[in-house]
CSV table of C-alpha atoms in Angstrom, one decimal:
chain,number,residue,atom,x,y,z
H,1,MET,CA,11.8,-19.6,-50.9
H,2,ARG,CA,9.3,-18.8,-48.2
H,3,GLY,CA,7.1,-17.4,-50.9
H,4,ILE,CA,7.1,-20.6,-52.8
H,5,LEU,CA,6.3,-22.6,-49.7
H,6,TYR,CA,3.5,-20.2,-48.9
H,7,ILE,CA,2.0,-20.4,-52.3
H,8,ILE,CA,2.1,-24.2,-52.4
H,9,PHE,CA,0.6,-24.3,-48.9
H,10,LEU,CA,-2.3,-22.1,-50.1
H,11,ILE,CA,-2.9,-24.1,-53.1
H,12,THR,CA,-3.0,-27.2,-51.0
H,13,ILE,CA,-5.5,-25.9,-48.4
H,14,CYS,CA,-7.7,-24.0,-50.7
H,15,SER,CA,-8.2,-26.4,-53.6
H,16,CYS,CA,-9.1,-29.4,-51.5
H,17,SER,CA,-12.7,-28.4,-51.3
H,18,GLY,CA,-13.2,-29.0,-55.0
H,19,GLU,CA,-14.2,-32.6,-54.6
H,20,GLU,CA,-17.1,-31.8,-52.4
H,21,SER,CA,-18.9,-29.8,-55.2
H,22,SER,CA,-22.4,-30.5,-54.0
H,23,ILE,CA,-25.4,-28.3,-54.4
H,24,GLY,CA,-25.5,-26.1,-51.4
H,25,PRO,CA,-28.3,-23.8,-50.3
H,26,LEU,CA,-26.2,-20.9,-51.3
H,27,ASN,CA,-25.9,-22.3,-54.8
H,28,SER,CA,-29.0,-20.5,-55.7
H,29,SER,CA,-28.6,-20.4,-59.4
H,30,GLY,CA,-32.1,-20.3,-60.7
H,31,ALA,CA,-34.9,-22.4,-59.3
H,32,GLY,CA,-33.5,-25.8,-58.6
H,33,GLY,CA,-35.4,-28.7,-57.3
H,34,SER,CA,-36.1,-28.3,-53.6
H,35,LEU,CA,-33.3,-29.2,-51.3
H,36,ALA,CA,-34.8,-30.8,-48.3
H,37,ARG,CA,-32.7,-30.3,-45.2
H,38,PHE,CA,-35.1,-31.8,-42.7
H,39,THR,CA,-38.3,-33.7,-42.4
H,40,ILE,CA,-40.9,-34.4,-39.7
H,41,ASN,CA,-42.3,-37.7,-38.7
H,42,GLY,CA,-44.7,-37.6,-35.7
H,43,ASN,CA,-42.9,-36.0,-32.8
H,44,LEU,CA,-39.5,-36.4,-34.4
H,45,MET,CA,-37.6,-34.2,-36.8
H,46,TYR,CA,-34.8,-35.6,-38.9
H,47,VAL,CA,-32.2,-33.1,-40.1
H,48,VAL,CA,-29.4,-33.8,-42.6
H,49,ASN,CA,-26.4,-31.6,-42.8
H,50,ASN,CA,-23.6,-32.5,-45.2
H,51,THR,CA,-22.3,-35.4,-43.1
H,52,GLN,CA,-24.8,-36.2,-40.3
H,53,LEU,CA,-28.4,-37.3,-39.8
H,54,LYS,CA,-29.6,-35.7,-36.6
H,55,THR,CA,-32.8,-36.5,-34.7
H,56,PHE,CA,-34.7,-33.9,-32.7
H,57,ASP,CA,-37.7,-34.4,-30.4
H,58,ILE,CA,-40.2,-31.6,-31.2
H,59,SER,CA,-43.0,-32.8,-29.0
H,60,GLN,CA,-42.6,-29.9,-26.6
H,61,GLY,CA,-42.4,-27.3,-29.2
H,62,ASN,CA,-38.7,-26.8,-28.8
H,63,LEU,CA,-35.8,-28.6,-30.6
H,64,SER,CA,-34.2,-31.2,-28.4
H,65,GLU,CA,-31.5,-33.3,-30.1
H,66,ILE,CA,-31.7,-36.9,-29.2
H,67,ALA,CA,-29.4,-38.6,-31.7
H,68,SER,CA,-26.8,-37.9,-34.3
H,69,VAL,CA,-25.5,-40.4,-36.9
H,70,ASP,CA,-22.5,-39.9,-39.1
H,71,LEU,CA,-23.2,-40.9,-42.7
H,72,GLY,CA,-20.1,-39.6,-44.5
H,73,VAL,CA,-20.0,-36.6,-46.8
H,74,GLY,CA,-22.3,-35.5,-49.5
H,75,ILE,CA,-25.8,-35.8,-48.2
H,76,GLU,CA,-28.1,-33.8,-50.4
H,77,THR,CA,-31.7,-34.5,-49.5
H,78,ILE,CA,-34.1,-36.4,-47.2
H,79,PHE,CA,-37.4,-37.9,-48.0
H,80,PRO,CA,-39.7,-39.8,-45.6
H,81,TYR,CA,-42.0,-42.6,-46.7
H,82,GLY,CA,-44.0,-44.6,-44.2
H,83,GLN,CA,-41.6,-45.8,-41.6
H,84,TYR,CA,-38.6,-45.1,-43.8
H,85,LEU,CA,-36.2,-42.3,-44.5
H,86,PHE,CA,-34.7,-42.0,-48.0
H,87,ILE,CA,-31.5,-40.0,-47.8
H,88,GLY,CA,-30.0,-38.9,-51.1
H,89,ALA,CA,-26.3,-38.5,-51.1
H,90,ASN,CA,-23.6,-38.0,-53.7
H,91,ASP,CA,-22.7,-41.6,-53.8
H,92,ALA,CA,-25.9,-43.5,-52.9
H,93,VAL,CA,-29.4,-43.5,-51.6
H,94,TYR,CA,-29.4,-44.6,-48.0
H,95,ILE,CA,-32.6,-46.1,-46.5
H,96,TYR,CA,-33.2,-45.8,-42.8
H,97,SER,CA,-36.0,-47.1,-40.6
H,98,MET,CA,-37.8,-44.7,-38.3
H,99,GLU,CA,-39.6,-47.5,-36.6
H,100,GLU,CA,-37.6,-47.2,-33.4
H,101,GLY,CA,-37.7,-43.4,-33.5
H,102,ILE,CA,-34.0,-43.0,-33.7
H,103,PRO,CA,-33.1,-43.9,-37.3
H,104,THR,CA,-31.5,-47.3,-38.0
H,105,PRO,CA,-29.8,-48.2,-41.3
H,106,ILE,CA,-31.6,-50.7,-43.5
H,107,SER,CA,-30.0,-50.7,-46.9
H,108,THR,CA,-28.0,-48.6,-49.4
H,109,TYR,CA,-28.8,-48.2,-53.0
H,110,THR,CA,-25.4,-47.3,-54.5
H,111,HIS,CA,-26.4,-47.1,-58.2
H,112,ALA,CA,-27.8,-43.7,-57.8
H,113,THR,CA,-26.1,-40.5,-56.9
H,114,ALA,CA,-29.2,-38.6,-56.0
H,115,CYS,CA,-29.3,-34.9,-55.5
H,116,ASP,CA,-32.9,-34.4,-56.4
H,117,PRO,CA,-36.0,-35.3,-54.6
H,118,ILE,CA,-36.8,-38.9,-54.4
H,119,VAL,CA,-40.4,-39.9,-54.3
H,120,VAL,CA,-41.8,-43.2,-53.1
H,121,ASN,CA,-45.1,-44.8,-53.7
H,122,GLY,CA,-46.2,-48.3,-52.7
H,123,ASN,CA,-43.4,-50.7,-53.6
H,124,TYR,CA,-41.5,-48.3,-55.8
H,125,ALA,CA,-39.1,-45.4,-55.3
H,126,TYR,CA,-38.4,-42.9,-58.1
H,127,VAL,CA,-35.1,-41.1,-58.3
H,128,SER,CA,-34.2,-38.4,-60.8
H,129,LEU,CA,-30.6,-38.3,-62.0
H,130,ARG,CA,-29.6,-35.3,-64.0
H,131,VAL,CA,-26.5,-34.7,-66.0
H,132,ASN,CA,-24.6,-32.1,-64.0
H,133,SER,CA,-26.6,-32.5,-60.9
H,134,CYS,CA,-24.6,-32.0,-57.7
H,135,GLY,CA,-22.2,-30.0,-59.9
H,136,GLN,CA,-20.8,-33.2,-61.1
H,137,PHE,CA,-21.3,-35.1,-64.3
H,138,THR,CA,-23.5,-38.1,-63.7
H,139,GLY,CA,-23.5,-39.3,-67.3
H,140,GLU,CA,-27.2,-39.3,-68.3
H,141,ASN,CA,-30.6,-37.8,-67.7
H,142,VAL,CA,-32.7,-40.6,-66.4
H,143,VAL,CA,-35.4,-41.4,-63.9
H,144,GLU,CA,-34.9,-44.7,-62.2
H,145,ILE,CA,-37.7,-46.8,-60.8
H,146,ILE,CA,-36.5,-48.9,-57.9
H,147,ASP,CA,-38.4,-51.9,-56.5
H,148,ILE,CA,-38.4,-51.5,-52.7
H,149,SER,CA,-40.9,-54.2,-51.8
H,150,ASP,CA,-38.0,-55.8,-50.0
H,151,ILE,CA,-36.7,-52.7,-48.3
H,152,SER,CA,-33.4,-54.3,-47.4
H,153,HIS,CA,-32.7,-55.1,-51.1
H,154,PRO,CA,-33.7,-52.3,-53.4
H,155,VAL,CA,-33.6,-53.4,-57.0
H,156,LEU,CA,-33.5,-51.2,-60.1
H,157,ILE,CA,-36.3,-52.3,-62.4
H,158,LYS,CA,-36.5,-49.6,-65.0
H,159,SER,CA,-34.6,-46.6,-66.2
H,160,LEU,CA,-36.7,-43.9,-67.9
H,161,THR,CA,-34.3,-42.5,-70.4
H,162,ASP,CA,-36.9,-40.6,-72.3
H,163,VAL,CA,-36.7,-37.6,-70.0
H,164,GLN,CA,-34.8,-34.4,-70.2
H,165,SER,CA,-33.0,-32.8,-67.3
H,166,PRO,CA,-35.2,-34.2,-64.6
H,167,TYR,CA,-35.5,-32.2,-61.4
H,168,GLY,CA,-38.3,-32.6,-58.9
H,169,LEU,CA,-40.7,-35.5,-59.0
H,170,GLY,CA,-44.3,-36.0,-57.9
H,171,ILE,CA,-46.6,-39.0,-57.7
H,172,ASN,CA,-50.4,-39.0,-58.0
H,173,GLY,CA,-51.8,-42.5,-57.8
H,174,ASN,CA,-50.2,-44.2,-60.9
H,175,ALA,CA,-49.1,-40.9,-62.5
H,176,LEU,CA,-45.5,-39.9,-62.1
H,177,TYR,CA,-44.9,-36.2,-62.6
H,178,VAL,CA,-41.4,-35.3,-63.9
H,179,CYS,CA,-40.2,-31.7,-63.8
H,180,GLN,CA,-37.8,-31.2,-66.6
H,181,GLY,CA,-36.7,-27.6,-66.0
H,182,THR,CA,-37.0,-25.6,-69.2
H,183,ASN,CA,-38.0,-28.8,-71.0
H,184,GLY,CA,-41.4,-28.8,-69.4
H,185,LEU,CA,-43.4,-31.1,-67.2
H,186,LYS,CA,-44.0,-34.7,-68.2
H,187,ILE,CA,-46.6,-37.1,-66.8
H,188,ILE,CA,-46.1,-40.8,-67.1
H,189,ASP,CA,-48.4,-43.6,-66.2
H,190,VAL,CA,-46.4,-46.1,-64.1
H,191,SER,CA,-49.2,-48.4,-63.1
H,192,ASP,CA,-46.9,-51.1,-64.6
H,193,PRO,CA,-43.5,-49.6,-63.7
H,194,LYS,CA,-41.8,-51.9,-66.1
H,195,VAL,CA,-43.9,-50.5,-69.0
H,196,PRO,CA,-44.3,-46.8,-68.3
H,197,VAL,CA,-46.6,-44.9,-70.7
H,198,ASP,CA,-46.5,-41.2,-71.4
H,199,ILE,CA,-49.8,-39.5,-70.6
H,200,ASN,CA,-49.3,-35.9,-70.9
H,201,SER,CA,-46.8,-33.1,-71.1
H,202,LEU,CA,-46.9,-29.4,-70.5
H,203,ALA,CA,-44.6,-26.7,-71.9
H,204,VAL,CA,-43.8,-24.8,-68.8
H,205,ASN,CA,-40.6,-24.3,-66.8
H,206,ALA,CA,-40.9,-26.9,-64.1
H,207,TYR,CA,-38.5,-27.5,-61.2
H,208,ASP,CA,-40.6,-28.9,-58.4
H,209,VAL,CA,-44.1,-30.1,-57.9
H,210,ILE,CA,-46.5,-30.9,-55.1
H,211,ILE,CA,-49.8,-32.7,-55.7
H,212,THR,CA,-52.6,-32.2,-53.2
H,213,GLN,CA,-56.4,-32.6,-53.2
H,214,ASN,CA,-56.8,-32.7,-57.0
H,215,ARG,CA,-54.4,-29.9,-57.4
H,216,VAL,CA,-50.9,-29.6,-58.8
H,217,ILE,CA,-48.7,-26.8,-57.6
H,218,LEU,CA,-45.7,-26.3,-59.8
H,219,THR,CA,-42.6,-24.3,-59.1
H,220,GLY,CA,-41.3,-22.9,-62.4
H,221,GLY,CA,-38.4,-20.6,-63.1
H,222,ASP,CA,-40.9,-17.7,-63.6
H,223,GLY,CA,-43.5,-18.4,-61.0
H,224,ILE,CA,-45.8,-20.7,-59.1
H,225,TYR,CA,-48.5,-22.4,-61.2
H,226,GLN,CA,-51.6,-24.1,-59.9
H,227,TYR,CA,-53.6,-26.6,-61.9
H,228,ASP,CA,-56.8,-28.6,-61.3
H,229,ILE,CA,-56.5,-32.3,-62.0
H,230,SER,CA,-59.8,-33.5,-60.7
H,231,ASN,CA,-60.5,-34.5,-64.3
H,232,SER,CA,-57.7,-37.1,-64.6
H,233,GLU,CA,-54.2,-35.9,-65.5
H,234,ALA,CA,-55.5,-33.3,-67.9
H,235,LEU,CA,-54.2,-30.1,-66.2
H,236,GLN,CA,-56.6,-27.2,-66.0
H,237,PHE,CA,-54.9,-23.9,-65.3
H,238,LEU,CA,-56.0,-22.2,-62.2
H,239,SER,CA,-53.5,-19.4,-61.5
H,240,LYS,CA,-50.0,-18.2,-61.6
H,241,ILE,CA,-48.0,-16.3,-59.1
H,242,ALA,CA,-45.3,-14.7,-61.2
H,243,VAL,CA,-41.8,-14.1,-60.1
H,244,GLY,CA,-41.4,-10.4,-59.6
H,245,GLN,CA,-45.1,-10.1,-58.5
H,246,LYS,CA,-46.0,-9.1,-55.0
U,1,MET,CA,14.4,-28.3,-48.0
U,2,ARG,CA,14.2,-29.8,-51.5
U,3,THR,CA,12.5,-32.9,-50.1
U,4,LEU,CA,10.0,-30.7,-48.2
U,5,ILE,CA,9.1,-28.7,-51.3
U,6,PHE,CA,8.8,-32.0,-53.2
U,7,ILE,CA,6.4,-33.4,-50.6
U,8,LEU,CA,4.4,-30.1,-50.6
U,9,ILE,CA,4.2,-30.1,-54.4
U,10,ILE,CA,2.9,-33.7,-54.4
U,11,LEU,CA,0.3,-32.7,-51.8
U,12,ALA,CA,-0.7,-29.7,-53.8
U,13,LEU,CA,-1.1,-31.7,-56.9
U,14,ASN,CA,-3.2,-34.2,-55.1
U,15,ALA,CA,-5.4,-31.5,-53.6
U,16,CYS,CA,-6.0,-30.1,-57.0
U,17,TYR,CA,-6.9,-33.4,-58.6
U,18,TYR,CA,-10.6,-32.5,-58.7
U,19,ASN,CA,-10.0,-29.0,-60.2
U,20,GLU,CA,-9.5,-28.3,-63.8
U,21,GLY,CA,-6.2,-26.6,-63.1
U,22,PRO,CA,-4.2,-25.4,-60.1
U,23,ALA,CA,-4.8,-21.8,-59.1
U,24,GLU,CA,-1.9,-19.4,-59.1
U,25,PHE,CA,-1.1,-17.2,-56.2
U,26,PRO,CA,-0.7,-14.3,-55.9
U,27,ALA,CA,-3.7,-14.0,-58.2
U,28,GLY,CA,-3.5,-10.2,-58.6
U,29,GLU,CA,-6.8,-8.7,-59.7
U,30,VAL,CA,-9.2,-11.3,-60.7
U,31,MET,CA,-13.0,-12.0,-60.8
U,32,GLY,CA,-14.0,-14.1,-57.8
U,33,TYR,CA,-16.5,-14.7,-55.1
U,34,GLN,CA,-16.8,-12.4,-52.1
U,35,PRO,CA,-18.7,-13.5,-49.0
U,36,ILE,CA,-21.9,-11.6,-48.0
U,37,TYR,CA,-22.3,-11.5,-44.3
U,38,ALA,CA,-25.5,-10.9,-42.3
U,39,THR,CA,-25.4,-9.0,-39.1
U,40,GLU,CA,-26.7,-10.4,-35.9
U,41,ASP,CA,-29.8,-8.2,-36.2
U,42,ASP,CA,-30.5,-9.7,-39.6
U,43,LEU,CA,-31.2,-13.0,-37.9
U,44,GLU,CA,-34.3,-11.7,-36.3
U,45,ILE,CA,-37.4,-13.2,-37.8
U,46,ALA,CA,-40.1,-10.7,-38.7
U,47,PHE,CA,-43.4,-10.4,-40.6
U,48,VAL,CA,-43.1,-7.7,-43.2
U,49,ASN,CA,-45.1,-6.3,-46.1
U,50,ASP,CA,-45.3,-8.5,-49.2
U,51,GLN,CA,-42.2,-8.6,-51.3
U,52,PRO,CA,-41.7,-9.5,-55.0
U,53,ILE,CA,-40.8,-13.2,-55.5
U,54,GLU,CA,-37.3,-13.4,-56.7
U,55,ASN,CA,-36.0,-16.9,-56.5
U,56,PRO,CA,-38.7,-19.4,-55.5
U,57,GLY,CA,-37.7,-22.5,-53.7
U,58,LYS,CA,-39.7,-24.9,-51.6
U,59,ILE,CA,-43.4,-24.5,-51.5
U,60,TYR,CA,-45.6,-25.7,-48.6
U,61,ILE,CA,-49.3,-25.9,-48.0
U,62,TYR,CA,-50.5,-25.0,-44.5
U,63,GLN,CA,-54.2,-24.6,-43.8
U,64,GLN,CA,-55.6,-22.3,-46.4
U,65,TYR,CA,-52.1,-20.8,-46.9
U,66,LEU,CA,-49.6,-21.3,-49.6
U,67,LEU,CA,-46.1,-20.7,-48.4
U,68,ILE,CA,-43.3,-20.1,-50.9
U,69,ASN,CA,-39.7,-19.9,-49.8
U,70,ASP,CA,-37.6,-17.3,-51.5
U,71,ARG,CA,-34.1,-18.6,-51.4
U,72,LEU,CA,-32.0,-17.1,-48.6
U,73,LYS,CA,-34.6,-14.5,-47.9
U,74,GLY,CA,-37.7,-16.0,-46.2
U,75,VAL,CA,-41.2,-17.1,-46.9
U,76,HIS,CA,-44.0,-15.5,-48.9
U,77,VAL,CA,-47.4,-16.1,-47.4
U,78,PHE,CA,-50.4,-16.4,-49.7
U,79,ASP,CA,-54.0,-17.0,-48.8
U,80,ASN,CA,-54.8,-19.8,-51.1
U,81,ALA,CA,-58.5,-20.4,-50.1
U,82,ASP,CA,-59.3,-19.8,-53.7
U,83,PRO,CA,-56.5,-21.4,-55.8
U,84,LYS,CA,-57.7,-19.4,-58.8
U,85,ASN,CA,-56.9,-16.2,-57.0
U,86,PRO,CA,-54.2,-16.6,-54.4
U,87,LYS,CA,-53.8,-13.4,-52.3
U,88,SER,CA,-50.5,-12.2,-50.9
U,89,LEU,CA,-50.6,-11.5,-47.2
U,90,GLY,CA,-47.0,-10.7,-46.5
U,91,PHE,CA,-43.6,-12.1,-46.0
U,92,ILE,CA,-41.9,-13.9,-43.1
U,93,ARG,CA,-38.3,-12.6,-43.2
U,94,ILE,CA,-35.9,-15.4,-42.4
U,95,ILE,CA,-32.6,-14.3,-43.9
U,96,GLY,CA,-30.6,-17.3,-45.1
U,97,ASN,CA,-33.5,-19.7,-45.2
U,98,VAL,CA,-34.0,-22.5,-47.9
U,99,ASP,CA,-36.1,-25.2,-46.3
U,100,ILE,CA,-39.3,-25.1,-44.2
U,101,ALA,CA,-41.6,-27.7,-42.6
U,102,ILE,CA,-44.6,-27.3,-40.4
U,103,LYS,CA,-46.1,-29.4,-37.6
U,104,GLY,CA,-49.1,-28.2,-35.8
U,105,PHE,CA,-48.7,-24.4,-35.6
U,106,ILE,CA,-44.9,-24.4,-35.6
U,107,LEU,CA,-42.9,-23.6,-38.6
U,108,TYR,CA,-39.4,-25.1,-38.6
U,109,ALA,CA,-36.9,-23.3,-40.8
U,110,ASP,CA,-33.2,-23.4,-41.4
U,111,GLN,CA,-31.5,-20.0,-41.1
U,112,ILE,CA,-27.9,-19.9,-42.4
U,113,ASN,CA,-26.3,-22.5,-40.0
U,114,ASP,CA,-29.2,-22.5,-37.5
U,115,LEU,CA,-32.4,-24.4,-37.1
U,116,VAL,CA,-35.3,-22.3,-35.8
U,117,ALA,CA,-38.8,-23.2,-34.5
U,118,ILE,CA,-41.3,-20.4,-35.1
U,119,ASP,CA,-44.9,-20.2,-33.7
U,120,ILE,CA,-47.2,-19.2,-36.6
U,121,SER,CA,-50.5,-19.7,-34.8
U,122,ASP,CA,-51.0,-16.1,-35.9
U,123,ILE,CA,-49.3,-16.2,-39.2
U,124,LYS,CA,-48.9,-12.4,-39.3
U,125,ASN,CA,-47.1,-12.5,-36.0
U,126,PRO,CA,-44.4,-15.2,-36.1
U,127,VAL,CA,-42.7,-15.7,-32.8
U,128,GLU,CA,-39.4,-17.5,-32.4
U,129,LEU,CA,-39.7,-20.3,-29.9
U,130,ASP,CA,-36.3,-22.0,-30.1
U,131,ARG,CA,-33.1,-21.9,-32.0
U,132,LYS,CA,-30.3,-24.5,-32.4
U,133,LYS,CA,-27.2,-22.8,-33.5
U,134,SER,CA,-24.7,-24.1,-36.0
U,135,ILE,CA,-26.5,-27.3,-37.0
U,136,TYR,CA,-25.3,-26.7,-40.5
U,137,THR,CA,-21.6,-26.1,-41.1
U,138,TYR,CA,-20.8,-27.3,-44.5
U,139,ASN,CA,-21.2,-25.9,-48.0
U,140,GLU,CA,-21.9,-22.5,-46.6
U,141,GLN,CA,-18.2,-22.0,-46.4
U,142,LEU,CA,-17.7,-22.4,-50.1
U,143,PRO,CA,-18.7,-20.3,-53.1
U,144,PRO,CA,-21.3,-21.7,-55.5
U,145,GLN,CA,-19.0,-22.6,-58.4
U,146,ASP,CA,-15.9,-24.6,-58.8
U,147,ASN,CA,-12.7,-23.3,-60.2
U,148,ASN,CA,-13.0,-19.8,-58.9
U,149,TYR,CA,-11.0,-17.6,-56.6
U,150,PHE,CA,-12.7,-16.4,-53.5
U,151,GLU,CA,-12.2,-14.2,-50.5
U,152,CYS,CA,-11.6,-16.6,-47.6
U,153,VAL,CA,-14.4,-16.8,-45.1
U,154,ASP,CA,-13.8,-14.8,-41.9
U,155,ASP,CA,-14.0,-17.5,-39.1
U,156,ALA,CA,-15.5,-15.0,-36.7
U,157,ARG,CA,-18.4,-14.3,-39.1
U,158,ALA,CA,-18.7,-17.8,-40.7
U,159,HIS,CA,-22.1,-18.3,-38.9
U,160,LEU,CA,-23.4,-15.1,-40.6
U,161,LEU,CA,-22.3,-16.0,-44.1
U,162,ARG,CA,-25.5,-15.7,-46.2
U,163,GLY,CA,-24.3,-15.7,-49.7
U,164,TRP,CA,-21.7,-14.8,-52.3
U,165,LYS,CA,-21.3,-12.2,-54.9
U,166,LEU,CA,-19.2,-12.4,-58.0
U,167,THR,CA,-17.0,-9.4,-58.1
U,168,GLN,CA,-13.5,-8.1,-58.7
U,169,LEU,CA,-11.0,-9.2,-56.0
U,170,TYR,CA,-7.5,-8.2,-55.3
U,171,ASN,CA,-5.2,-11.0,-54.4
U,172,PRO,CA,-7.8,-13.4,-53.0
U,173,GLN,CA,-6.2,-16.1,-50.8
U,174,CYS,CA,-8.7,-18.9,-51.5
U,175,PHE,CA,-9.7,-21.0,-54.5
U,176,ARG,CA,-12.0,-23.9,-55.1
């Protein structure tokens, strides 16, 4: 009898964790989109762990915690834009203001369950939703374009369904870069976000991207690629640092 | 006693709701995840010779350098003054690291459950300035995949848990 009780007890305590199934830093299966755990704005550093948003003062070089806010479970990523913090969680995108230093909640966009980097440009936020992201089935592969011109009322204005397994996103002026894992990189003109137009695509493993000074740096499954884009969005190969290479 | 068992069974069923099926204990010999622990010494941040890139994560531009996180290992440092020909300078070993950010000449990095501030004014000589322990305390305690047996995390070494390996286990006591 004791044995049965023990077994039931073990099943109870050990299987509870199933529902959390979020991408953790130790879930390093291949090159996933980058998982941001903190971001810096001025002299303040914002750190997300699974449930909290913590604020550190870093003006003196050390880490001095000045605030901690409980957000619930399932926080995956954090992205700063202007005076706002976009926090991607399992159930929603939370928008906080950094205007007062210590973050204050502004609004919640519940349609998305965002595990992947969110990018923001001007009045629009872009969120990639991937089937099986966060280890849970989200239903479809889509990049959502959200109008945030009224930051307290984010509104979905367009779902880009013509994307495959979207991971990291990048924005360069009016060009949205969508990393599609093994399905390559896609570049979409979003100057009219309601009528996005495909510009270019590249057959390369693409998981994350940064765009800086006319250069695109791409994290692929097999290496880091650099391209020159000074000539519009036509990517000119510069170099590759291969996985396995010193 | 019957009532108690009944209640426990209901609890157990509820707990398993998100899993495909309840685990059976004792499990005997099964494949499952085993925790990999770092030692306290492993937490020391050091600049070492360049390493092959294994599992690239976050990338970061700092001055003329391109920094590439290698998941759970640290940061590759490349001189990227000529993007056509990035040159490897070495590797900042930060065991358990997945995210980095830089302000001024300070590199901020997570390390397992800690958050660390590192002076990189001389990039080949990183110096730890500050460390906040146990900022992160969540997924680290769970193996990467659902529906697997795993060896329960040793509480005394939970702060040193740096990964999991899939291996043959004997009567593991945990499941997710």
